XYZ file of C-alpha atoms in Angstrom:
653
model
C 0.042 -0.063 0.196
C 2.518 2.221 0.867
C 4.498 1.913 -2.181
C 1.455 1.867 -4.169
C 1.074 5.520 -2.619
C 4.583 6.903 -3.202
C 4.041 5.639 -7.012
C 0.849 7.820 -6.983
C 2.822 10.908 -5.500
C 5.633 10.722 -8.088
C 2.861 10.345 -10.814
C 1.224 13.064 -9.819
C 4.523 15.449 -9.045
C 5.583 14.366 -12.742
C 2.300 15.412 -14.196
C 2.303 18.654 -12.114
C 5.999 19.255 -13.139
C 4.669 18.654 -16.928
C 1.804 21.332 -16.231
C 4.036 23.815 -14.860
C 6.461 23.407 -17.782
C 3.676 23.449 -20.167
C 2.230 26.748 -18.388
C 5.832 28.413 -18.674
C 5.987 27.684 -22.087
C 2.529 29.070 -22.963
C 3.380 32.463 -21.244
C 7.076 32.486 -23.331
C 4.698 32.104 -25.901
C 2.420 35.189 -24.933
C 5.394 37.048 -24.729
C 6.312 36.305 -28.109
C 2.599 36.965 -29.277
C 1.907 40.123 -27.707
C 4.892 42.167 -28.050
C 4.320 45.750 -28.625
C 3.756 46.961 -32.138
C 7.042 48.063 -33.667
C 7.475 51.437 -34.808
C 6.208 52.376 -38.116
C 8.976 53.537 -41.136
C 7.780 57.255 -40.307
C 8.692 56.777 -36.857
C 12.081 55.501 -37.596
C 12.907 58.169 -39.522
C 11.385 60.614 -37.341
C 12.996 59.345 -34.333
C 16.287 59.142 -36.226
C 16.003 62.860 -37.180
C 15.038 63.764 -33.455
C 18.197 61.959 -31.995
C 20.681 63.775 -34.608
C 18.778 67.269 -33.525
C 18.881 66.403 -29.725
C 22.790 65.107 -30.186
C 23.460 68.649 -31.908
C 21.480 70.607 -29.240
C 23.476 68.840 -26.121
C 26.474 70.108 -28.093
C 25.483 73.536 -28.403
C 23.786 73.490 -24.776
C 27.111 72.624 -23.333
C 28.301 75.433 -24.678
C 25.604 77.731 -23.858
C 26.494 80.726 -21.587
C 30.085 80.547 -22.585
C 32.028 83.621 -24.042
C 31.795 84.177 -27.672
C 35.637 83.438 -28.104
C 35.041 80.127 -26.726
C 32.043 79.139 -28.888
C 34.312 80.322 -31.834
C 37.193 78.277 -30.759
C 34.826 75.334 -30.576
C 33.728 75.754 -34.031
C 36.940 76.387 -35.672
C 38.007 73.291 -33.916
C 35.500 70.823 -35.242
C 36.504 72.282 -38.833
C 39.883 72.593 -38.507
C 41.032 69.777 -36.138
C 44.902 71.239 -36.455
C 43.781 73.821 -33.727
C 42.801 71.007 -31.465
C 45.805 68.588 -31.612
C 48.271 71.741 -32.603
C 48.008 72.892 -28.846
C 49.819 69.815 -27.594
C 52.480 69.921 -30.526
C 56.075 69.938 -29.188
C 59.497 70.607 -30.840
C 60.168 66.714 -30.534
C 57.313 66.055 -32.836
C 58.244 68.701 -35.073
C 61.843 67.275 -35.486
C 60.026 63.939 -36.545
C 57.650 65.545 -38.914
C 60.483 67.584 -40.490
C 62.296 64.130 -41.097
C 59.329 62.808 -42.614
C 58.215 65.542 -44.746
C 61.638 66.082 -46.277
C 61.499 62.542 -46.877
C 58.522 62.103 -48.710
C 59.163 65.156 -50.672
C 62.018 63.659 -52.266
C 59.660 60.844 -53.277
C 56.770 63.171 -54.211
C 58.675 65.385 -56.621
C 59.707 62.896 -59.303
C 56.470 60.839 -58.611
C 54.301 64.087 -59.431
C 56.042 64.859 -62.386
C 55.506 61.447 -63.398
C 51.723 61.171 -62.634
C 51.021 64.663 -64.115
C 52.430 63.292 -67.717
C 50.244 60.036 -67.067
C 47.373 62.267 -66.797
C 48.059 63.881 -69.883
C 48.999 67.254 -68.003
C 52.003 69.587 -68.333
C 54.585 68.486 -65.738
C 53.759 71.497 -63.368
C 50.305 70.616 -62.529
C 51.346 67.388 -60.697
C 53.647 69.602 -58.634
C 50.844 72.343 -57.926
C 48.916 69.312 -56.741
C 51.388 68.549 -54.412
C 51.280 71.959 -52.600
C 48.016 73.168 -52.124
C 46.136 70.021 -51.421
C 48.642 68.557 -48.583
C 48.399 72.089 -46.813
C 44.190 72.141 -47.072
C 44.061 68.641 -45.739
C 46.876 69.199 -42.887
C 44.378 71.804 -41.527
C 41.224 69.948 -42.146
C 42.055 66.303 -42.190
C 41.895 63.719 -39.662
C 44.462 61.091 -40.495
C 47.741 61.565 -39.081
C 50.002 59.912 -41.353
C 48.334 60.031 -45.108
C 49.933 61.809 -47.440
C 48.161 63.676 -49.962
C 48.655 64.371 -53.497
C 48.327 62.852 -57.092
C 48.271 59.199 -57.563
C 48.752 56.730 -60.437
C 45.246 55.266 -60.584
C 43.320 58.596 -60.492
C 45.757 60.161 -62.961
C 45.131 57.082 -65.444
C 41.440 57.253 -64.685
C 41.069 60.827 -65.484
C 43.298 60.599 -68.489
C 41.659 57.573 -69.866
C 38.042 59.015 -69.717
C 38.662 62.487 -70.650
C 40.579 61.910 -73.801
C 37.332 60.780 -74.974
C 35.919 64.448 -74.599
C 38.762 66.399 -75.928
C 42.186 65.340 -77.279
C 44.821 66.618 -75.062
C 47.704 66.655 -78.008
C 45.474 68.796 -80.189
C 43.608 70.985 -77.654
C 45.704 70.954 -74.286
C 44.282 73.949 -73.158
C 40.499 72.716 -73.658
C 41.619 69.449 -71.894
C 43.247 71.203 -69.132
C 40.236 73.268 -68.310
C 38.163 69.710 -68.408
C 40.377 68.120 -65.997
C 39.985 71.337 -63.679
C 36.201 71.130 -63.781
C 36.399 67.495 -62.976
C 38.370 68.003 -60.092
C 35.854 70.575 -58.566
C 32.838 68.359 -59.331
C 34.668 65.700 -57.772
C 35.570 67.568 -54.477
C 31.729 68.809 -54.239
C 30.678 64.968 -54.908
C 32.888 64.024 -52.099
C 32.287 66.887 -49.728
C 28.412 65.843 -50.425
C 28.834 62.290 -49.242
C 30.442 63.346 -46.264
C 27.732 65.836 -45.342
C 24.831 63.580 -46.011
C 26.554 60.549 -44.470
C 26.658 58.822 -47.702
C 29.781 56.667 -46.886
C 28.198 53.434 -47.931
C 28.361 54.760 -51.841
C 32.093 54.328 -51.566
C 31.505 50.321 -50.306
C 29.944 49.581 -53.834
C 33.267 49.003 -54.704
C 33.799 46.131 -52.704
C 37.276 45.163 -51.493
C 38.013 42.509 -53.728
C 36.864 44.693 -56.645
C 39.385 47.066 -55.572
C 42.429 44.369 -55.576
C 41.546 43.690 -58.887
C 40.931 46.896 -60.449
C 44.065 48.529 -58.769
C 46.198 45.250 -60.150
C 44.962 45.834 -63.627
C 45.465 49.449 -63.460
C 48.674 49.264 -62.523
C 49.676 46.711 -65.259
C 48.121 49.335 -67.996
C 50.194 52.231 -66.067
C 53.104 49.907 -66.819
C 52.482 49.586 -70.271
C 51.624 52.944 -70.813
C 54.987 53.962 -69.578
C 56.767 52.056 -72.340
C 56.180 55.209 -74.530
C 58.705 56.999 -72.647
C 60.557 54.100 -71.858
C 61.324 53.349 -75.598
C 61.113 57.260 -76.776
C 58.269 56.632 -78.744
C 56.770 59.688 -80.392
C 53.381 58.244 -81.907
C 51.562 55.885 -79.099
C 47.808 54.753 -78.669
C 45.462 56.786 -76.651
C 43.739 53.402 -75.565
C 44.496 52.094 -72.762
C 43.654 48.179 -73.251
C 46.706 45.744 -73.411
C 46.026 44.843 -77.154
C 46.165 48.124 -78.461
C 49.235 49.066 -76.244
C 51.060 45.839 -77.128
C 50.209 46.564 -80.701
C 51.651 50.081 -80.791
C 54.492 49.199 -79.090
C 55.145 46.300 -81.396
C 54.712 48.545 -84.503
C 57.142 51.080 -82.690
C 59.811 48.273 -82.314
C 59.672 47.646 -85.773
C 60.445 51.128 -86.785
C 63.585 53.004 -86.468
C 64.145 53.822 -82.571
C 66.626 55.044 -80.408
C 67.735 52.580 -77.748
C 69.515 55.259 -75.402
C 66.285 56.132 -73.779
C 65.506 52.629 -72.750
C 69.287 51.855 -71.545
C 69.120 55.033 -69.575
C 65.741 54.558 -68.080
C 66.058 50.560 -67.236
C 69.444 51.491 -65.420
C 67.794 53.926 -63.039
C 64.787 51.451 -62.571
C 67.072 48.804 -61.597
C 68.813 51.064 -59.284
C 65.567 52.218 -57.779
C 64.369 48.585 -57.324
C 67.703 47.568 -55.613
C 67.304 50.517 -53.075
C 63.875 49.152 -52.288
C 64.863 45.553 -51.825
C 67.817 46.844 -49.406
C 65.218 49.063 -47.513
C 62.941 45.957 -47.256
C 65.718 44.256 -45.979
C 66.984 46.467 -43.378
C 64.432 48.540 -41.887
C 66.681 51.349 -40.905
C 67.706 52.006 -44.821
C 63.881 53.048 -45.600
C 65.339 56.555 -46.612
C 67.169 54.659 -49.275
C 64.084 53.721 -51.280
C 62.562 57.092 -50.632
C 65.205 59.191 -52.164
C 66.236 56.966 -54.967
C 63.801 58.227 -57.126
C 65.126 62.161 -56.819
C 68.742 60.876 -56.830
C 67.731 58.859 -60.286
C 66.058 62.169 -61.581
C 69.397 64.454 -60.443
C 71.794 61.607 -62.071
C 70.179 61.437 -64.967
C 69.437 65.180 -65.687
C 73.135 65.849 -65.015
C 73.945 62.942 -67.370
C 72.014 64.557 -70.188
C 73.218 67.970 -69.628
C 77.014 66.683 -69.752
C 76.923 64.484 -72.472
C 74.163 66.444 -74.543
C 72.292 63.078 -74.910
C 69.188 65.313 -76.111
C 70.825 65.944 -79.128
C 71.279 62.172 -80.033
C 67.546 61.030 -79.315
C 67.198 61.148 -75.703
C 63.816 62.518 -75.254
C 63.537 65.308 -72.473
C 61.049 67.086 -70.364
C 62.154 70.883 -71.598
C 60.029 73.566 -69.920
C 58.373 72.915 -66.647
C 56.604 76.252 -65.733
C 57.557 77.466 -62.140
C 56.201 79.826 -59.380
C 53.424 79.497 -57.379
C 50.120 77.915 -58.067
C 48.383 80.075 -60.429
C 44.256 80.868 -59.504
C 42.412 78.783 -62.071
C 38.916 79.951 -61.164
C 38.492 81.300 -64.539
C 39.371 78.255 -66.353
C 36.456 76.650 -64.792
C 34.406 76.132 -67.826
C 30.606 75.749 -66.625
C 29.512 76.261 -70.019
C 31.303 73.552 -71.465
C 29.132 70.993 -74.086
C 30.898 68.312 -72.231
C 29.769 69.263 -68.626
C 27.189 66.305 -68.188
C 29.947 63.795 -69.360
C 32.459 65.560 -67.068
C 30.191 65.066 -64.028
C 30.072 61.591 -64.653
C 33.531 61.004 -64.784
C 34.073 63.313 -61.582
C 31.534 60.788 -59.766
C 33.479 57.665 -60.794
C 36.906 59.377 -59.962
C 35.464 60.797 -56.591
C 34.335 57.210 -55.557
C 37.875 55.659 -56.456
C 39.716 58.551 -54.747
C 37.651 58.279 -51.741
C 38.033 54.480 -51.801
C 41.859 54.638 -51.942
C 42.094 57.701 -49.715
C 39.831 56.119 -46.874
C 41.484 52.446 -47.057
C 45.043 53.833 -46.543
C 43.823 55.939 -43.715
C 42.130 53.286 -41.920
C 44.913 50.904 -42.613
C 47.485 53.233 -40.832
C 45.089 54.402 -38.091
C 44.498 50.936 -37.086
C 48.284 50.379 -36.787
C 48.534 53.539 -34.483
C 45.457 52.744 -32.542
C 43.111 55.446 -33.171
C 39.615 55.426 -35.159
C 39.219 57.720 -38.694
C 35.878 59.280 -38.829
C 34.978 58.328 -42.706
C 32.644 61.116 -42.878
C 34.923 63.787 -41.805
C 37.500 62.288 -44.493
C 35.085 62.668 -47.034
C 34.691 66.160 -46.120
C 38.312 66.946 -45.888
C 39.235 65.325 -49.195
C 36.241 66.928 -50.867
C 36.951 70.333 -49.626
C 40.842 69.646 -50.500
C 39.851 69.089 -54.285
C 37.418 72.014 -54.252
C 40.285 74.583 -53.106
C 42.508 72.774 -55.280
C 40.846 73.028 -58.384
C 40.771 76.658 -57.633
C 44.760 76.746 -57.685
C 45.470 74.468 -60.738
C 45.415 71.394 -59.100
C 43.852 68.176 -60.140
C 42.108 65.687 -58.008
C 44.456 64.634 -55.117
C 44.015 61.968 -52.643
C 45.975 59.850 -49.923
C 48.717 57.932 -51.736
C 49.860 54.358 -50.353
C 53.504 54.504 -51.654
C 53.814 58.051 -49.864
C 51.867 57.257 -47.218
C 53.801 54.236 -46.225
C 57.229 55.991 -46.507
C 55.505 59.042 -44.167
C 55.103 56.466 -41.660
C 58.308 54.799 -41.798
C 59.740 58.026 -41.305
C 58.239 58.665 -38.200
C 55.818 61.269 -38.823
C 53.993 62.298 -35.572
C 51.086 64.634 -37.351
C 50.058 66.146 -40.448
C 52.785 68.872 -40.305
C 54.720 66.261 -42.316
C 52.499 67.152 -45.329
C 52.887 70.839 -44.810
C 56.735 70.110 -44.774
C 56.362 68.416 -48.147
C 54.475 71.162 -49.694
C 56.644 73.775 -48.761
C 59.783 71.699 -50.121
C 57.697 71.166 -53.578
C 56.863 74.864 -53.297
C 60.442 75.770 -53.018
C 61.103 73.633 -55.875
C 58.681 75.083 -58.105
C 59.833 78.624 -57.459
C 63.632 78.156 -57.568
C 64.602 74.691 -59.211
C 62.231 74.098 -62.238
C 64.770 75.151 -64.716
C 67.119 72.662 -63.632
C 64.482 69.774 -64.675
C 64.860 70.987 -68.528
C 67.119 68.095 -69.181
C 65.473 65.765 -67.017
C 64.891 62.408 -69.640
C 61.091 61.290 -69.917
C 62.711 57.630 -69.565
C 63.573 58.574 -65.826
C 59.850 59.399 -65.176
C 58.516 56.403 -66.654
C 60.945 54.410 -64.480
C 59.881 56.476 -61.266
C 56.141 55.350 -62.252
C 57.302 51.826 -63.171
C 58.879 51.666 -59.650
C 55.927 52.316 -57.749
C 53.958 49.663 -59.709
C 54.730 46.428 -57.720
C 53.390 47.662 -54.615
C 49.912 47.861 -56.612
C 49.652 44.377 -57.479
C 49.004 42.207 -54.569
C 48.817 38.547 -55.530
C 48.779 37.527 -51.955
C 45.499 38.945 -51.448
C 44.435 38.186 -54.588
C 45.010 34.507 -53.542
C 43.513 34.855 -50.191
C 40.064 36.232 -51.807
C 40.286 32.772 -54.092
C 40.713 30.941 -50.547
C 37.999 32.723 -48.872
C 35.149 33.441 -51.393
C 35.033 32.362 -55.089
C 32.340 34.965 -56.178
C 34.550 37.545 -54.376
C 37.309 36.532 -56.594
C 35.397 36.541 -59.767
C 34.649 40.257 -58.919
C 38.218 40.533 -58.608
C 38.902 38.649 -61.723
C 36.582 40.755 -63.578
C 37.724 43.968 -62.544
C 41.165 43.024 -63.365
C 40.485 41.512 -66.923
C 38.028 44.530 -67.675
C 40.638 47.049 -67.087
C 43.513 44.959 -69.039
C 41.345 44.077 -72.129
C 38.738 46.953 -72.333
C 39.131 50.013 -70.276
C 39.253 51.335 -66.862
C 35.703 52.312 -66.508
C 34.615 48.759 -67.860
C 36.658 47.062 -65.553
C 34.834 48.918 -62.785
C 31.395 48.443 -64.234
C 32.388 44.925 -64.409
C 33.216 44.454 -60.934
C 30.421 46.504 -59.325
C 27.936 44.326 -61.777
C 29.405 40.870 -60.128
C 29.432 42.242 -56.822
C 25.574 43.511 -57.012
C 24.921 39.799 -58.737
C 26.361 38.309 -55.664
C 24.273 40.334 -53.360
C 20.928 39.372 -55.682
C 21.787 35.808 -56.009
C 22.438 35.472 -52.235
C 18.808 37.345 -51.901
C 16.698 35.020 -54.344
C 18.535 31.919 -53.251
C 19.113 31.982 -49.830
C 20.518 29.162 -47.968
C 18.214 26.771 -45.892
C 19.894 24.440 -43.151
C 18.069 21.443 -41.316
C 19.090 21.710 -37.487
C 19.680 18.973 -35.023
C 20.067 19.131 -31.263
C 23.693 19.286 -29.901
C 24.399 16.256 -27.341
C 24.311 17.768 -23.519
C 23.173 21.038 -24.619
C 20.149 22.837 -25.452
C 21.230 24.208 -28.797
C 19.868 23.343 -32.158
C 22.837 23.282 -35.121
C 23.193 23.044 -38.801
C 23.703 18.962 -38.907
C 25.969 19.119 -41.701
C 28.220 21.605 -39.999
C 27.969 19.753 -36.770
C 27.825 15.770 -37.633
C 27.255 15.026 -34.115
C 23.934 16.790 -34.032
C 20.927 14.581 -33.565
C 17.852 15.108 -35.503
C 14.576 14.776 -33.574
C 12.356 11.773 -34.495
C 8.816 12.952 -36.316
C 10.071 16.742 -36.334
C 12.068 18.631 -39.160
C 13.489 21.650 -37.926
C 14.670 24.326 -40.829
C 16.260 27.538 -40.397
C 16.435 30.314 -43.524
C 19.629 31.581 -43.760
C 18.505 35.335 -44.875
C 17.636 38.486 -43.576
C 14.287 39.054 -45.579
C 11.849 36.605 -46.580
C 10.208 38.575 -49.650
C 9.093 38.419 -53.230
C 12.372 37.434 -54.650
C 13.061 34.526 -52.332
C 9.775 33.535 -51.039
C 8.474 30.685 -53.316
C 12.164 29.271 -53.544
C 12.272 28.726 -49.890
C 8.779 27.416 -49.660
C 9.346 24.648 -52.308
C 12.578 23.841 -50.726
C 11.272 23.212 -47.558
C 8.558 21.004 -49.307
C 10.947 19.196 -50.996
C 13.228 18.357 -47.890
C 10.164 17.261 -46.158
C 9.709 14.829 -49.091
C 12.948 13.610 -49.117
C 12.969 13.113 -45.257
C 9.972 10.531 -45.833
C 11.620 9.015 -48.550
C 10.632 5.426 -49.064
C 12.704 2.435 -48.985
C 13.090 -0.536 -51.236
C 9.959 -2.246 -50.203
C 8.187 0.782 -50.401
C 7.630 1.404 -46.761
C 8.112 5.116 -45.422
C 11.273 5.172 -42.914
C 10.565 8.468 -41.359
C 6.978 10.108 -40.881
C 7.078 13.862 -40.368
C 5.079 15.026 -37.888
C 5.930 18.820 -37.156
C 8.100 21.121 -39.581
C 9.665 23.779 -37.211
C 10.665 26.906 -38.969
C 13.705 28.756 -37.136
C 13.098 32.537 -38.109
C 15.753 33.665 -35.710
C 17.825 35.073 -38.819
C 14.880 36.548 -40.319
C 14.544 40.237 -40.098
C 11.880 41.492 -41.663
C 8.908 39.791 -44.500
C 6.772 41.181 -46.848
C 3.180 39.912 -48.322
C 4.862 37.407 -50.487
C 6.651 35.692 -47.887
C 3.349 35.957 -45.727
C 1.655 34.096 -48.720
C 4.415 31.611 -49.100
C 3.738 30.678 -45.652
C 0.093 30.532 -45.889
C 0.959 28.112 -49.009
C 3.510 26.054 -46.807
C 0.879 25.628 -44.128
C -1.805 24.428 -46.380
C 0.573 22.047 -48.140
C 1.797 20.675 -44.810
C -2.153 20.505 -43.245
C -3.069 18.281 -46.517
C -0.412 15.558 -45.713
C -1.204 15.729 -42.041
C 1.782 17.666 -40.891
C 1.871 20.869 -38.836
C 3.916 23.906 -38.931
C 5.430 25.982 -36.211
C 7.480 29.153 -35.917
C 10.242 29.642 -33.417
C 12.018 32.826 -32.200
C 10.428 35.360 -34.991
C 11.927 38.674 -35.050
C 9.595 41.605 -33.808
C 8.742 43.100 -37.662
C 8.317 39.329 -38.551
C 5.522 38.416 -35.788
C 3.755 41.760 -35.978
C 3.116 40.965 -39.782
C 2.190 37.974 -39.264
C -0.364 38.905 -36.521
C -1.616 41.603 -38.747
C -2.113 39.346 -41.745
C -4.044 36.708 -39.145
C -1.474 34.132 -40.394
C -1.041 33.441 -36.609
C -4.678 31.905 -36.188
C -4.717 30.286 -39.228
C -1.792 27.653 -37.779
C -3.139 27.213 -34.814
C -0.834 29.815 -32.762
C 1.890 27.724 -32.667
C 4.762 30.390 -32.389
C 7.399 29.661 -29.662
C 10.357 31.496 -27.985
C 12.988 28.982 -28.761
C 13.201 25.816 -30.934
C 13.501 23.412 -28.032
C 10.079 24.636 -26.470
C 8.893 23.970 -30.192
C 10.159 20.824 -30.140
C 8.398 20.157 -26.865
C 5.125 20.896 -28.623
C 5.042 17.937 -30.719
C 3.420 15.617 -27.964
C 0.787 17.999 -27.765
C 0.141 18.665 -31.481
């Protein structure tokens, strides 16, 4: 009797425990079903605007009651960061910045002349672009290491697209005016991106696309330098590899002077050797920095003393000296090409920002501080706007000069000012000495900078990590190489967007099982030890949105998986009977009417075969829309907080 009474008590306790757990699960299900209504899109926009306004109100309220001078200084420090960090500037920092500035100036002068010729501009425009933009950025920029000036990729981009509008050989003045106009418009676009917080536009060019684009552009730039290296007078204006190699082949089979090639290759070997030595011994970093300038000086002296220009060696000849001339009057807004120039400016603005921000963030992470992307866009934009008024073309952060600046031990942006002042002195007093500079040497300087733009290791890493990303990388590379610079960019963007669309319309789905000894449910393919629950199929959609683009695909995939799970054996007997299908919606952030309709069709299909549908862990917007559409009541309100609780409902279904 006592034993029977004890068993009865245990049975009652067990039933009570089950009832308590059942009640707790019901309560938690009600938490999900009775969640407050999520904010509407208009409410989200209004809240965002309110927070932005309150943020600025707090800033201004903290300054209320302060003297006018304090208010003015706070405003100036926000616009010109140099006024903030300049207060703690010391003589020790200046010594480091002075050394770094002089070091990058020695690299900047020959590079600037070379990049100007790459952009089909007179050499002085490259030097102009290394004077005003670095000073403006030093006053307004936030990166401590970045070196501003002309860069190879932007120079190629401008020349390859602009020469389709105006021939720089037949109308150099008109071509230069369009370049200055494009610089102004690019600066306006960049500033607008920063003011409107449109930094995501820069992200349209993915990392993989940039790696491929820059590598392709580097090879195209290198092929373009064969004109100067071989002393070719007439060369193709096209940038694709086929046209360039055809032009080189034709030129080599005509009479040509080997002195240019010998001179250029000799100093190219010298520059690359110093670069190799500086990498082997970090203390000799300055060797690679000054070698381009040393090459220019020595080759100029060599040509002058031997009068090699009389024997076929092509030289720069006249380089206009003096301060940057004002160029506001050269901005031609009445040009019939202004629409095309605006398109070119937009492309150049995005590419220049992408390069500059990538360079700035790389070195900021090394130094351990954060770089504000929106402020960077505004500072680069204003740099180019002011630059367009002072005969400069598009400037941005240079990776090679920034790396040298960092290696030289720069502390602040004063190194940019030192560099600009050094270039300014050269413009004022030393341009006449550049008359006998061989063009082959400028080609050698540009060629020496190109290996750093071709990152084979990163391309291989992209291949190992993501094949579709590598496709975008390869598309950009071969597009630039065999078509044109803009086609390469277009191919990369199209492939990147296609990847996003493909993921959206064909989202992955995974079958979940329970990990032994835990309450976790994971993908049975990723975790082979996960155990499937008999009679239950748990499916998770790997997409943030169930919408018109993917809803039918997901529904058909689930029905197919349920059918395969219930596949018959050789004797025609069903090996498994699915009673309950649980949809884990933890990844699902939102759903539209097409998604809801597909769930209704899924529920009808399962019900017709004696199966039931349950939903676990729905997000706020998802459960709200399911309730508003009355779908929750249609499938019996089987909504649960967790997958485990949904599995527990099998016995009650």
